[in-house]
Amino acid sequence: MPPVKPMLAKSVARIPPDMHYEAKWDGFRAIVFRDGDEVELGSRTGKPLTRYFPEVVEAVREWLPPRCVMDGEIVIAREGHLDFDALTERIHPADSRVRTLAERTPASFVAFDVLALEDESLLGVPLSDRRELLVRALEGAGPPVHVAPATRDIEVARGWFEQYEGAGLDGVVAKPPALGYRQDERAMFKIKHERTADAVVAGYRLHKSGPVVGSLLLGLYDEAGVLQHVGVCAAFSMKRRAELIEELEPLRMDDVSGHPWAAWAEAAAHETARLPGAPSRWSGKKDLSWVPLRPELVAEVAYDHMENGRRFRHTARFRRRRPDRTPESCTFAQLEEPVRYDLAEILGGPSGQGPRDG
């Protein structure tokens, strides 16, 4: 019965040997519960996703065993590429809007683990055995339900790491084959792409604990010469957060009117640009106020993935200052673009199981 907390992964620099390997999907993690016509889609945090993906609920009723619990990812593909933005649009209070989007951009469920079948809990069963049970349980399944490709061959996994990014996937996950399912433990390993970019530091938010820097607001110049907000970098020590307040003080602007993001307080501005004060379905009542800085400081940051080529998918990591770079040189043109790869090649086959098991 829900909730079940998903097993988690910790980041490592290289793909470890002698593991069970899968691609890392860039979607919504979901624990799927089915008991006859009753279906529940549980998120990573335990909150239900059921009402936001009615087409997935129907697919679960059609293709999953009558009584089961499965772990996987809800994804949306557009033109052979995963589209995370389309997923976030689903988290909407209006049922009519959700159903319209379900028809326009239907989601799929990619299953990569089975936690229960009929009356039997499989949490203590080794992954290698759970994998066999998963493939057998979904042997006759069709789109939009898929079995995640998997392999025991590290060379195949290395190839996936290079190829699959072009389809919007996030890297590779490695799992010990003899491992049982450990809820809420970082018992797996994830290997993600990391690149660097030079970005303009155009503001900061204060830390929740007090008057020190919480995160730096980053920008890149687009083709029209407009500084676009592309994300944040954080994860500083408390000592460093306090130092940053003093270091950034000479760049602090008392009047936001001359700042490239001065229009963030105007609701209409958010329709055409992604600005640091924009409301979000995810932020709730979180304080999104920020301190504007003259856009003169350049920082090198590490990032793993871009959303639609326009913003950092996750929080970037600060690497160093770049006094040798001018802010105007920090453009989108510096970003690497992975070679396109068709998602259908990954999830191909009559039951969408793709090139699994090496």
mmCIF file of N, CA and C in Angstrom, residues 199-203 221 227 248 250-253 259-260 292-299 321-328 330:
data_model
loop_
_atom_site.group_PDB
_atom_site.id
_atom_site.type_symbol
_atom_site.label_atom_id
_atom_site.label_comp_id
_atom_site.label_asym_id
_atom_site.label_seq_id
_atom_site.Cartn_x
_atom_site.Cartn_y
_atom_site.Cartn_z
ATOM 1 N N ALA A 199 29.070 32.119 -17.062
ATOM 2 C CA ALA A 199 27.785 32.796 -16.922
ATOM 3 C C ALA A 199 27.955 34.113 -16.172
ATOM 4 N N VAL A 200 27.023 35.009 -16.421
ATOM 5 C CA VAL A 200 27.011 36.304 -15.741
ATOM 6 C C VAL A 200 26.291 36.154 -14.398
ATOM 7 N N VAL A 201 26.923 36.622 -13.326
ATOM 8 C CA VAL A 201 26.270 36.650 -12.009
ATOM 9 C C VAL A 201 25.532 37.981 -11.911
ATOM 10 N N ALA A 202 24.194 37.930 -11.992
ATOM 11 C CA ALA A 202 23.397 39.156 -12.086
ATOM 12 C C ALA A 202 22.540 39.407 -10.850
ATOM 13 N N GLY A 203 22.711 38.602 -9.821
ATOM 14 C CA GLY A 203 21.939 38.798 -8.600
ATOM 15 C C GLY A 203 22.160 37.650 -7.642
ATOM 16 N N TYR A 221 23.593 35.694 -22.420
ATOM 17 C CA TYR A 221 23.043 36.586 -23.434
ATOM 18 C C TYR A 221 22.531 35.775 -24.633
ATOM 19 N N LEU A 227 19.999 39.590 -21.754
ATOM 20 C CA LEU A 227 20.471 38.686 -20.706
ATOM 21 C C LEU A 227 19.301 37.863 -20.179
ATOM 22 N N LEU A 248 30.349 40.832 -3.019
ATOM 23 C CA LEU A 248 29.385 41.281 -4.022
ATOM 24 C C LEU A 248 28.827 42.672 -3.732
ATOM 25 N N PRO A 250 30.071 45.696 -3.723
ATOM 26 C CA PRO A 250 30.331 46.775 -4.688
ATOM 27 C C PRO A 250 29.468 46.700 -5.946
ATOM 28 N N LEU A 251 28.919 45.524 -6.252
ATOM 29 C CA LEU A 251 28.091 45.346 -7.448
ATOM 30 C C LEU A 251 26.604 45.505 -7.155
ATOM 31 N N ARG A 252 26.272 45.643 -5.904
ATOM 32 C CA ARG A 252 24.859 45.701 -5.517
ATOM 33 C C ARG A 252 24.194 46.977 -6.043
ATOM 34 N N MET A 253 22.979 46.835 -6.585
ATOM 35 C CA MET A 253 22.230 47.951 -7.140
ATOM 36 C C MET A 253 21.103 48.339 -6.188
ATOM 37 N N HIS A 259 18.452 47.414 -14.162
ATOM 38 C CA HIS A 259 18.895 46.031 -14.271
ATOM 39 C C HIS A 259 18.218 45.332 -15.454
ATOM 40 N N PRO A 260 18.906 44.391 -16.144
ATOM 41 C CA PRO A 260 18.281 43.678 -17.271
ATOM 42 C C PRO A 260 17.015 42.912 -16.892
ATOM 43 N N PRO A 292 19.523 42.553 -6.789
ATOM 44 C CA PRO A 292 20.137 42.759 -8.112
ATOM 45 C C PRO A 292 21.585 43.207 -8.015
ATOM 46 N N LEU A 293 22.399 42.710 -8.927
ATOM 47 C CA LEU A 293 23.797 43.105 -9.042
ATOM 48 C C LEU A 293 24.047 43.657 -10.440
ATOM 49 N N ARG A 294 24.970 44.604 -10.535
ATOM 50 C CA ARG A 294 25.384 45.029 -11.865
ATOM 51 C C ARG A 294 25.964 43.813 -12.590
ATOM 52 N N PRO A 295 25.516 43.526 -13.800
ATOM 53 C CA PRO A 295 25.934 42.287 -14.478
ATOM 54 C C PRO A 295 27.343 42.382 -15.040
ATOM 55 N N GLU A 296 28.322 42.392 -14.145
ATOM 56 C CA GLU A 296 29.715 42.570 -14.536
ATOM 57 C C GLU A 296 30.600 41.390 -14.167
ATOM 58 N N LEU A 297 30.135 40.562 -13.229
ATOM 59 C CA LEU A 297 30.942 39.442 -12.743
ATOM 60 C C LEU A 297 30.654 38.188 -13.570
ATOM 61 N N VAL A 298 31.717 37.485 -13.984
ATOM 62 C CA VAL A 298 31.585 36.237 -14.740
ATOM 63 C C VAL A 298 32.101 35.085 -13.881
ATOM 64 N N ALA A 299 31.332 34.007 -13.850
ATOM 65 C CA ALA A 299 31.728 32.816 -13.092
ATOM 66 C C ALA A 299 31.638 31.589 -13.993
ATOM 67 N N ARG A 321 35.848 32.122 -10.442
ATOM 68 C CA ARG A 321 35.600 33.390 -11.122
ATOM 69 C C ARG A 321 36.376 33.413 -12.431
ATOM 70 N N ARG A 322 35.869 34.190 -13.380
ATOM 71 C CA ARG A 322 36.546 34.337 -14.664
ATOM 72 C C ARG A 322 36.771 35.815 -14.964
ATOM 73 N N PRO A 323 37.767 36.459 -14.335
ATOM 74 C CA PRO A 323 38.028 37.879 -14.582
ATOM 75 C C PRO A 323 38.520 38.142 -16.002
ATOM 76 N N ASP A 324 38.930 37.063 -16.706
ATOM 77 C CA ASP A 324 39.425 37.218 -18.066
ATOM 78 C C ASP A 324 38.300 37.229 -19.102
ATOM 79 N N ARG A 325 37.056 37.020 -18.673
ATOM 80 C CA ARG A 325 35.930 36.993 -19.589
ATOM 81 C C ARG A 325 35.050 38.217 -19.390
ATOM 82 N N THR A 326 34.575 38.785 -20.489
ATOM 83 C CA THR A 326 33.627 39.902 -20.408
ATOM 84 C C THR A 326 32.214 39.339 -20.310
ATOM 85 N N PRO A 327 31.297 40.014 -19.629
ATOM 86 C CA PRO A 327 29.921 39.517 -19.533
ATOM 87 C C PRO A 327 29.285 39.300 -20.913
ATOM 88 N N GLU A 328 29.575 40.191 -21.862
ATOM 89 C CA GLU A 328 28.962 40.095 -23.184
ATOM 90 C C GLU A 328 29.378 38.828 -23.931
ATOM 91 N N CYS A 330 29.448 35.910 -22.624
ATOM 92 C CA CYS A 330 28.738 34.770 -22.021
ATOM 93 C C CYS A 330 27.405 34.565 -22.749
#
